[in-house]
């Protein structure tokens, strides 16, 4: 499946320069935060997940942690050595929150 390379909402460009909002880093505004499809075996179709391709999201066991797409706006941290912003965080997050689904939706394949 192609086209799942970032969490930029459809139709929204995030190419303006900018920095973190209110001293926080939003993972959703980082180039390493990737949107990936996750097949739903029970119901068919797929659900959307996000992962950090810099390998920063880990469980205590060391296993990679994957989050549901609709929660991506909640992922914020104080600092990250791998953070690479994709534009003005405040504007990006505002647009993203408007575009995000409100639940863990299933999409047809
Ligand atoms: S590299 Fe850091 S800021 Fe970027 S998505 Fe991963 S944890 Fe978040």
mmCIF file of N, CA and C and ligand atoms in Angstrom:
data_model
loop_
_atom_site.group_PDB
_atom_site.id
_atom_site.type_symbol
_atom_site.label_atom_id
_atom_site.label_comp_id
_atom_site.label_asym_id
_atom_site.label_seq_id
_atom_site.Cartn_x
_atom_site.Cartn_y
_atom_site.Cartn_z
ATOM 1 N N UNK A 1 0.843 -1.184 0.000
ATOM 2 C CA UNK A 1 0.000 0.000 0.000
ATOM 3 C C UNK A 1 0.886 1.244 0.000
ATOM 4 N N UNK A 2 0.621 2.172 -0.872
ATOM 5 C CA UNK A 2 1.493 3.331 -0.975
ATOM 6 C C UNK A 2 0.822 4.566 -0.382
ATOM 7 N N UNK A 3 1.626 5.599 -0.157
ATOM 8 C CA UNK A 3 1.076 6.878 0.267
ATOM 9 C C UNK A 3 0.996 7.069 1.764
ATOM 10 N N UNK A 4 1.470 6.116 2.557
ATOM 11 C CA UNK A 4 1.413 6.254 4.005
ATOM 12 C C UNK A 4 2.790 6.586 4.550
ATOM 13 N N UNK A 5 3.254 7.780 4.219
ATOM 14 C CA UNK A 5 4.616 8.112 4.618
ATOM 15 C C UNK A 5 4.704 9.180 5.688
ATOM 16 N N UNK A 6 3.654 9.926 5.931
ATOM 17 C CA UNK A 6 3.698 10.893 7.015
ATOM 18 C C UNK A 6 2.287 11.088 7.523
ATOM 19 N N UNK A 7 2.152 11.850 8.602
ATOM 20 C CA UNK A 7 0.824 12.065 9.156
ATOM 21 C C UNK A 7 0.205 13.354 8.668
ATOM 22 N N UNK A 8 0.776 13.933 7.611
ATOM 23 C CA UNK A 8 0.203 15.151 7.049
ATOM 24 C C UNK A 8 -1.202 14.831 6.534
ATOM 25 N N UNK A 9 -2.210 15.520 7.022
ATOM 26 C CA UNK A 9 -3.566 15.245 6.571
ATOM 27 C C UNK A 9 -3.723 15.501 5.080
ATOM 28 N N UNK A 10 -4.608 14.772 4.464
ATOM 29 C CA UNK A 10 -4.849 14.914 3.034
ATOM 30 C C UNK A 10 -5.176 16.365 2.692
ATOM 31 N N UNK A 11 -4.486 16.866 1.689
ATOM 32 C CA UNK A 11 -4.790 18.209 1.219
ATOM 33 C C UNK A 11 -4.145 19.316 2.022
ATOM 34 N N UNK A 12 -3.378 18.963 3.034
ATOM 35 C CA UNK A 12 -2.747 20.000 3.853
ATOM 36 C C UNK A 12 -1.238 19.934 3.648
ATOM 37 N N UNK A 13 -0.665 21.024 3.240
ATOM 38 C CA UNK A 13 0.780 21.088 3.060
ATOM 39 C C UNK A 13 1.396 21.674 4.315
ATOM 40 N N UNK A 14 2.533 21.143 4.708
ATOM 41 C CA UNK A 14 3.211 21.648 5.911
ATOM 42 C C UNK A 14 4.660 21.942 5.563
ATOM 43 N N UNK A 15 4.844 22.933 4.737
ATOM 44 C CA UNK A 15 6.194 23.191 4.260
ATOM 45 C C UNK A 15 6.754 24.523 4.740
ATOM 46 N N UNK A 16 6.048 25.198 5.632
ATOM 47 C CA UNK A 16 6.570 26.459 6.123
ATOM 48 C C UNK A 16 7.547 26.197 7.257
ATOM 49 N N UNK A 17 8.537 27.072 7.385
ATOM 50 C CA UNK A 17 9.520 26.896 8.450
ATOM 51 C C UNK A 17 8.896 27.213 9.796
ATOM 52 N N UNK A 18 9.406 26.577 10.853
ATOM 53 C CA UNK A 18 8.855 26.854 12.171
ATOM 54 C C UNK A 18 9.547 26.055 13.240
ATOM 55 N N UNK A 19 9.096 26.234 14.493
ATOM 56 C CA UNK A 19 9.692 25.522 15.616
ATOM 57 C C UNK A 19 8.594 24.925 16.468
ATOM 58 N N UNK A 20 8.968 24.360 17.605
ATOM 59 C CA UNK A 20 8.019 23.709 18.485
ATOM 60 C C UNK A 20 7.066 24.728 19.114
ATOM 61 N N UNK A 21 5.838 24.297 19.364
ATOM 62 C CA UNK A 21 4.857 25.164 19.996
ATOM 63 C C UNK A 21 4.923 25.020 21.509
ATOM 64 N N UNK A 22 4.926 26.117 22.216
ATOM 65 C CA UNK A 22 4.877 26.148 23.674
ATOM 66 C C UNK A 22 5.945 25.265 24.308
ATOM 67 N N UNK A 23 7.138 25.201 23.709
ATOM 68 C CA UNK A 23 8.229 24.443 24.290
ATOM 69 C C UNK A 23 8.097 22.943 24.171
ATOM 70 N N UNK A 24 7.045 22.481 23.527
ATOM 71 C CA UNK A 24 6.837 21.046 23.371
ATOM 72 C C UNK A 24 7.121 20.635 21.944
ATOM 73 N N UNK A 25 7.538 19.415 21.812
ATOM 74 C CA UNK A 25 7.695 18.838 20.480
ATOM 75 C C UNK A 25 6.501 17.923 20.247
ATOM 76 N N UNK A 26 5.851 18.112 19.126
ATOM 77 C CA UNK A 26 4.757 17.218 18.755
ATOM 78 C C UNK A 26 5.296 16.216 17.744
ATOM 79 N N UNK A 27 5.246 14.961 18.096
ATOM 80 C CA UNK A 27 5.766 13.922 17.194
ATOM 81 C C UNK A 27 5.069 13.970 15.839
ATOM 82 N N UNK A 28 3.806 14.341 15.830
ATOM 83 C CA UNK A 28 3.062 14.376 14.567
ATOM 84 C C UNK A 28 3.704 15.340 13.567
ATOM 85 N N UNK A 29 4.415 16.350 14.069
ATOM 86 C CA UNK A 29 5.045 17.338 13.202
ATOM 87 C C UNK A 29 6.491 16.965 12.867
ATOM 88 N N UNK A 30 6.870 15.761 13.168
ATOM 89 C CA UNK A 30 8.247 15.299 12.927
ATOM 90 C C UNK A 30 8.274 14.393 11.693
ATOM 91 N N UNK A 31 9.290 14.540 10.918
ATOM 92 C CA UNK A 31 9.414 13.737 9.693
ATOM 93 C C UNK A 31 9.498 12.243 9.986
ATOM 94 N N UNK A 32 9.891 11.892 11.201
ATOM 95 C CA UNK A 32 10.029 10.472 11.566
ATOM 96 C C UNK A 32 8.722 9.828 12.027
ATOM 97 N N UNK A 33 7.676 10.611 12.175
ATOM 98 C CA UNK A 33 6.375 10.072 12.583
ATOM 99 C C UNK A 33 5.646 9.612 11.319
ATOM 100 N N UNK A 34 5.516 8.311 11.168
ATOM 101 C CA UNK A 34 4.990 7.739 9.920
ATOM 102 C C UNK A 34 3.631 7.086 10.112
ATOM 103 N N UNK A 35 2.802 7.316 9.133
ATOM 104 C CA UNK A 35 1.471 6.702 9.118
ATOM 105 C C UNK A 35 1.569 5.360 8.395
ATOM 106 N N UNK A 36 1.073 4.301 9.040
ATOM 107 C CA UNK A 36 1.153 2.967 8.422
ATOM 108 C C UNK A 36 -0.198 2.265 8.526
ATOM 109 N N UNK A 37 -0.554 1.499 7.490
ATOM 110 C CA UNK A 37 -1.801 0.736 7.555
ATOM 111 C C UNK A 37 -1.579 -0.552 8.346
ATOM 112 N N UNK A 38 -2.585 -0.956 9.092
ATOM 113 C CA UNK A 38 -2.511 -2.197 9.851
ATOM 114 C C UNK A 38 -3.735 -3.031 9.498
ATOM 115 N N UNK A 39 -3.534 -4.142 8.777
ATOM 116 C CA UNK A 39 -4.678 -4.963 8.356
ATOM 117 C C UNK A 39 -5.502 -5.424 9.556
ATOM 118 N N UNK A 40 -6.810 -5.367 9.415
ATOM 119 C CA UNK A 40 -7.698 -5.851 10.477
ATOM 120 C C UNK A 40 -8.224 -7.226 10.040
ATOM 121 N N UNK A 41 -7.662 -8.267 10.636
ATOM 122 C CA UNK A 41 -8.000 -9.643 10.225
ATOM 123 C C UNK A 41 -9.462 -9.966 10.507
ATOM 124 N N UNK A 42 -9.976 -9.507 11.621
ATOM 125 C CA UNK A 42 -11.332 -9.862 12.036
ATOM 126 C C UNK A 42 -12.400 -9.224 11.154
ATOM 127 N N UNK A 43 -12.238 -7.948 10.862
ATOM 128 C CA UNK A 43 -13.289 -7.225 10.152
ATOM 129 C C UNK A 43 -12.947 -6.936 8.693
ATOM 130 N N UNK A 44 -11.707 -7.227 8.285
ATOM 131 C CA UNK A 44 -11.290 -6.886 6.932
ATOM 132 C C UNK A 44 -10.929 -5.415 6.867
ATOM 133 N N UNK A 45 -10.304 -5.005 5.778
ATOM 134 C CA UNK A 45 -9.879 -3.618 5.660
ATOM 135 C C UNK A 45 -8.642 -3.372 6.517
ATOM 136 N N UNK A 46 -8.417 -2.139 6.829
ATOM 137 C CA UNK A 46 -7.245 -1.811 7.649
ATOM 138 C C UNK A 46 -7.534 -0.628 8.550
ATOM 139 N N UNK A 47 -6.726 -0.525 9.578
ATOM 140 C CA UNK A 47 -6.789 0.615 10.488
ATOM 141 C C UNK A 47 -5.482 1.394 10.338
ATOM 142 N N UNK A 48 -5.493 2.639 10.761
ATOM 143 C CA UNK A 48 -4.294 3.462 10.636
ATOM 144 C C UNK A 48 -3.535 3.519 11.955
ATOM 145 N N UNK A 49 -2.231 3.346 11.841
ATOM 146 C CA UNK A 49 -1.342 3.399 12.992
ATOM 147 C C UNK A 49 -0.217 4.379 12.708
ATOM 148 N N UNK A 50 0.442 4.845 13.761
ATOM 149 C CA UNK A 50 1.616 5.685 13.578
ATOM 150 C C UNK A 50 2.795 5.063 14.311
ATOM 151 N N UNK A 51 3.968 5.246 13.701
ATOM 152 C CA UNK A 51 5.194 4.743 14.311
ATOM 153 C C UNK A 51 6.303 5.775 14.144
ATOM 154 N N UNK A 52 7.302 5.682 14.981
ATOM 155 C CA UNK A 52 8.466 6.562 14.878
ATOM 156 C C UNK A 52 9.545 5.783 14.151
ATOM 157 N N UNK A 53 9.891 6.220 12.943
ATOM 158 C CA UNK A 53 10.881 5.446 12.194
ATOM 159 C C UNK A 53 12.306 5.729 12.648
ATOM 160 N N UNK A 54 12.472 6.585 13.665
ATOM 161 C CA UNK A 54 13.787 6.771 14.283
ATOM 162 C C UNK A 54 13.954 5.798 15.461
ATOM 163 N N UNK A 55 12.932 4.999 15.698
ATOM 164 C CA UNK A 55 13.020 3.969 16.741
ATOM 165 C C UNK A 55 12.943 4.496 18.161
ATOM 166 N N UNK A 56 12.275 5.634 18.341
ATOM 167 C CA UNK A 56 12.232 6.243 19.682
ATOM 168 C C UNK A 56 11.041 5.794 20.520
ATOM 169 N N UNK A 57 10.071 5.181 19.915
ATOM 170 C CA UNK A 57 8.888 4.763 20.676
ATOM 171 C C UNK A 57 9.045 3.296 21.045
ATOM 172 N N UNK A 58 9.395 3.074 22.282
ATOM 173 C CA UNK A 58 9.653 1.713 22.732
ATOM 174 C C UNK A 58 8.883 1.378 24.004
ATOM 175 N N UNK A 59 8.485 0.118 24.102
ATOM 176 C CA UNK A 59 7.891 -0.377 25.336
ATOM 177 C C UNK A 59 9.030 -0.684 26.303
ATOM 178 N N UNK A 60 8.695 -0.909 27.573
ATOM 179 C CA UNK A 60 9.740 -1.247 28.547
ATOM 180 C C UNK A 60 10.491 -2.505 28.134
ATOM 181 N N UNK A 61 9.812 -3.378 27.414
ATOM 182 C CA UNK A 61 10.435 -4.631 26.956
ATOM 183 C C UNK A 61 11.441 -4.396 25.834
ATOM 184 N N UNK A 62 11.431 -3.173 25.256
ATOM 185 C CA UNK A 62 12.315 -2.867 24.141
ATOM 186 C C UNK A 62 11.631 -3.022 22.794
ATOM 187 N N UNK A 63 10.432 -3.568 22.815
ATOM 188 C CA UNK A 63 9.655 -3.754 21.587
ATOM 189 C C UNK A 63 9.147 -2.394 21.099
ATOM 190 N N UNK A 64 9.003 -2.252 19.787
ATOM 191 C CA UNK A 64 8.507 -0.992 19.241
ATOM 192 C C UNK A 64 7.054 -0.750 19.652
ATOM 193 N N UNK A 65 6.775 0.501 19.964
ATOM 194 C CA UNK A 65 5.413 0.885 20.322
ATOM 195 C C UNK A 65 4.758 1.566 19.120
ATOM 196 N N UNK A 66 3.557 1.144 18.819
ATOM 197 C CA UNK A 66 2.796 1.705 17.698
ATOM 198 C C UNK A 66 1.524 2.318 18.290
ATOM 199 N N UNK A 67 1.133 3.468 17.791
ATOM 200 C CA UNK A 67 -0.067 4.132 18.326
ATOM 201 C C UNK A 67 -1.173 4.214 17.276
ATOM 202 N N UNK A 68 -2.383 4.320 17.763
ATOM 203 C CA UNK A 68 -3.523 4.509 16.865
ATOM 204 C C UNK A 68 -3.449 5.927 16.282
ATOM 205 N N UNK A 69 -3.730 6.026 15.000
ATOM 206 C CA UNK A 69 -3.618 7.316 14.307
ATOM 207 C C UNK A 69 -4.449 8.408 14.975
ATOM 208 N N UNK A 70 -5.649 8.081 15.389
ATOM 209 C CA UNK A 70 -6.509 9.147 15.905
ATOM 210 C C UNK A 70 -5.977 9.746 17.210
ATOM 211 N N UNK A 71 -4.968 9.100 17.824
ATOM 212 C CA UNK A 71 -4.368 9.639 19.057
ATOM 213 C C UNK A 71 -3.063 10.391 18.783
ATOM 214 N N UNK A 72 -2.661 10.529 17.531
ATOM 215 C CA UNK A 72 -1.320 11.038 17.237
ATOM 216 C C UNK A 72 -1.070 12.458 17.758
ATOM 217 N N UNK A 73 -2.106 13.267 17.833
ATOM 218 C CA UNK A 73 -1.914 14.644 18.311
ATOM 219 C C UNK A 73 -1.520 14.683 19.791
ATOM 220 N N UNK A 74 -1.731 13.588 20.504
ATOM 221 C CA UNK A 74 -1.383 13.531 21.934
ATOM 222 C C UNK A 74 0.087 13.226 22.184
ATOM 223 N N UNK A 75 0.803 12.827 21.154
ATOM 224 C CA UNK A 75 2.203 12.421 21.338
ATOM 225 C C UNK A 75 3.089 13.653 21.354
ATOM 226 N N UNK A 76 3.435 14.125 22.541
ATOM 227 C CA UNK A 76 4.346 15.257 22.646
ATOM 228 C C UNK A 76 5.400 14.951 23.700
ATOM 229 N N UNK A 77 6.586 15.509 23.495
ATOM 230 C CA UNK A 77 7.699 15.268 24.400
ATOM 231 C C UNK A 77 8.469 16.565 24.607
ATOM 232 N N UNK A 78 9.282 16.602 25.652
ATOM 233 C CA UNK A 78 10.052 17.810 25.965
ATOM 234 C C UNK A 78 11.156 18.054 24.929
ATOM 235 N N UNK A 79 11.838 16.987 24.555
ATOM 236 C CA UNK A 79 12.903 17.138 23.571
ATOM 237 C C UNK A 79 13.179 15.789 22.915
ATOM 238 N N UNK A 80 13.797 15.855 21.750
ATOM 239 C CA UNK A 80 14.148 14.621 21.036
ATOM 240 C C UNK A 80 15.318 14.939 20.111
ATOM 241 N N UNK A 81 16.374 14.181 20.223
ATOM 242 C CA UNK A 81 17.573 14.432 19.421
ATOM 243 C C UNK A 81 17.340 14.149 17.934
ATOM 244 N N UNK A 82 16.277 13.422 17.610
ATOM 245 C CA UNK A 82 16.020 13.082 16.209
ATOM 246 C C UNK A 82 14.896 13.908 15.585
ATOM 247 N N UNK A 83 14.353 14.852 16.345
ATOM 248 C CA UNK A 83 13.222 15.649 15.855
ATOM 249 C C UNK A 83 13.609 16.453 14.612
ATOM 250 N N UNK A 84 12.822 16.317 13.571
ATOM 251 C CA UNK A 84 12.981 17.131 12.364
ATOM 252 C C UNK A 84 11.602 17.642 11.990
ATOM 253 N N UNK A 85 11.375 18.920 12.254
ATOM 254 C CA UNK A 85 10.024 19.440 12.036
ATOM 255 C C UNK A 85 9.675 19.529 10.556
ATOM 256 N N UNK A 86 8.374 19.494 10.310
ATOM 257 C CA UNK A 86 7.872 19.579 8.930
ATOM 258 C C UNK A 86 7.186 20.917 8.688
ATOM 259 N N UNK A 87 7.410 21.862 9.575
ATOM 260 C CA UNK A 87 6.800 23.169 9.400
ATOM 261 C C UNK A 87 6.387 23.738 10.746
ATOM 262 N N UNK A 88 5.632 24.812 10.716
ATOM 263 C CA UNK A 88 5.185 25.473 11.929
ATOM 264 C C UNK A 88 4.295 24.538 12.740
ATOM 265 N N UNK A 89 4.715 24.231 13.950
ATOM 266 C CA UNK A 89 4.013 23.223 14.754
ATOM 267 C C UNK A 89 2.586 23.643 15.113
ATOM 268 N N UNK A 90 2.416 24.903 15.502
ATOM 269 C CA UNK A 90 1.087 25.353 15.937
ATOM 270 C C UNK A 90 0.077 25.239 14.793
ATOM 271 N N UNK A 91 0.482 25.715 13.644
ATOM 272 C CA UNK A 91 -0.414 25.668 12.479
ATOM 273 C C UNK A 91 -0.666 24.227 12.047
ATOM 274 N N UNK A 92 0.396 23.445 12.023
ATOM 275 C CA UNK A 92 0.271 22.047 11.612
ATOM 276 C C UNK A 92 -0.666 21.284 12.539
ATOM 277 N N UNK A 93 -0.481 21.469 13.851
ATOM 278 C CA UNK A 93 -1.298 20.724 14.816
ATOM 279 C C UNK A 93 -2.758 21.159 14.744
ATOM 280 N N UNK A 94 -2.973 22.438 14.502
ATOM 281 C CA UNK A 94 -4.352 22.928 14.370
ATOM 282 C C UNK A 94 -5.045 22.242 13.185
ATOM 283 N N UNK A 95 -4.355 22.193 12.059
ATOM 284 C CA UNK A 95 -4.919 21.547 10.865
ATOM 285 C C UNK A 95 -5.082 20.044 11.078
ATOM 286 N N UNK A 96 -4.090 19.447 11.729
ATOM 287 C CA UNK A 96 -4.147 18.003 11.968
ATOM 288 C C UNK A 96 -5.341 17.641 12.854
ATOM 289 N N UNK A 97 -5.536 18.388 13.938
ATOM 290 C CA UNK A 97 -6.649 18.088 14.859
ATOM 291 C C UNK A 97 -7.996 18.170 14.146
ATOM 292 N N UNK A 98 -8.100 19.083 13.193
ATOM 293 C CA UNK A 98 -9.352 19.198 12.426
ATOM 294 C C UNK A 98 -9.544 17.984 11.525
ATOM 295 N N UNK A 99 -8.450 17.448 11.003
ATOM 296 C CA UNK A 99 -8.525 16.370 10.018
ATOM 297 C C UNK A 99 -8.543 14.970 10.627
ATOM 298 N N UNK A 100 -8.086 14.836 11.870
ATOM 299 C CA UNK A 100 -7.996 13.506 12.478
ATOM 300 C C UNK A 100 -9.361 12.865 12.681
ATOM 301 N N UNK A 101 -9.457 11.552 12.491
ATOM 302 C CA UNK A 101 -10.700 10.870 12.858
ATOM 303 C C UNK A 101 -10.847 10.899 14.380
ATOM 304 N N UNK A 102 -12.064 10.741 14.863
ATOM 305 C CA UNK A 102 -12.291 10.799 16.315
ATOM 306 C C UNK A 102 -12.233 9.419 16.956
ATOM 307 N N UNK A 103 -12.108 8.378 16.129
ATOM 308 C CA UNK A 103 -12.048 7.017 16.660
ATOM 309 C C UNK A 103 -11.138 6.178 15.771
ATOM 310 N N UNK A 104 -10.922 4.951 16.195
ATOM 311 C CA UNK A 104 -10.058 4.032 15.457
ATOM 312 C C UNK A 104 -10.854 3.411 14.310
ATOM 313 N N UNK A 105 -10.920 4.104 13.204
ATOM 314 C CA UNK A 105 -11.802 3.696 12.103
ATOM 315 C C UNK A 105 -11.188 2.590 11.236
ATOM 316 N N UNK A 106 -12.066 1.847 10.582
ATOM 317 C CA UNK A 106 -11.635 0.836 9.620
ATOM 318 C C UNK A 106 -11.819 1.405 8.213
ATOM 319 N N UNK A 107 -10.801 1.197 7.395
ATOM 320 C CA UNK A 107 -10.858 1.675 6.009
ATOM 321 C C UNK A 107 -10.884 0.462 5.076
ATOM 322 N N UNK A 108 -11.616 0.561 3.985
ATOM 323 C CA UNK A 108 -11.654 -0.571 3.043
ATOM 324 C C UNK A 108 -10.333 -0.715 2.302
ATOM 325 N N UNK A 109 -9.973 -1.931 1.923
ATOM 326 C CA UNK A 109 -8.726 -2.140 1.185
ATOM 327 C C UNK A 109 -8.949 -1.894 -0.297
HETATM 328 S S1 LIG B 1 12.091 11.168 16.189
HETATM 329 FE FE1 LIG B 1 11.510 11.994 18.194
HETATM 330 S S2 LIG B 1 10.136 13.718 17.746
HETATM 331 FE FE2 LIG B 1 10.306 12.465 15.893
HETATM 332 S S3 LIG B 1 8.552 11.053 16.000
HETATM 333 FE FE3 LIG B 1 10.303 10.014 16.901
HETATM 334 S S4 LIG B 1 10.155 10.449 19.106
HETATM 335 FE FE4 LIG B 1 8.829 11.919 18.045
#
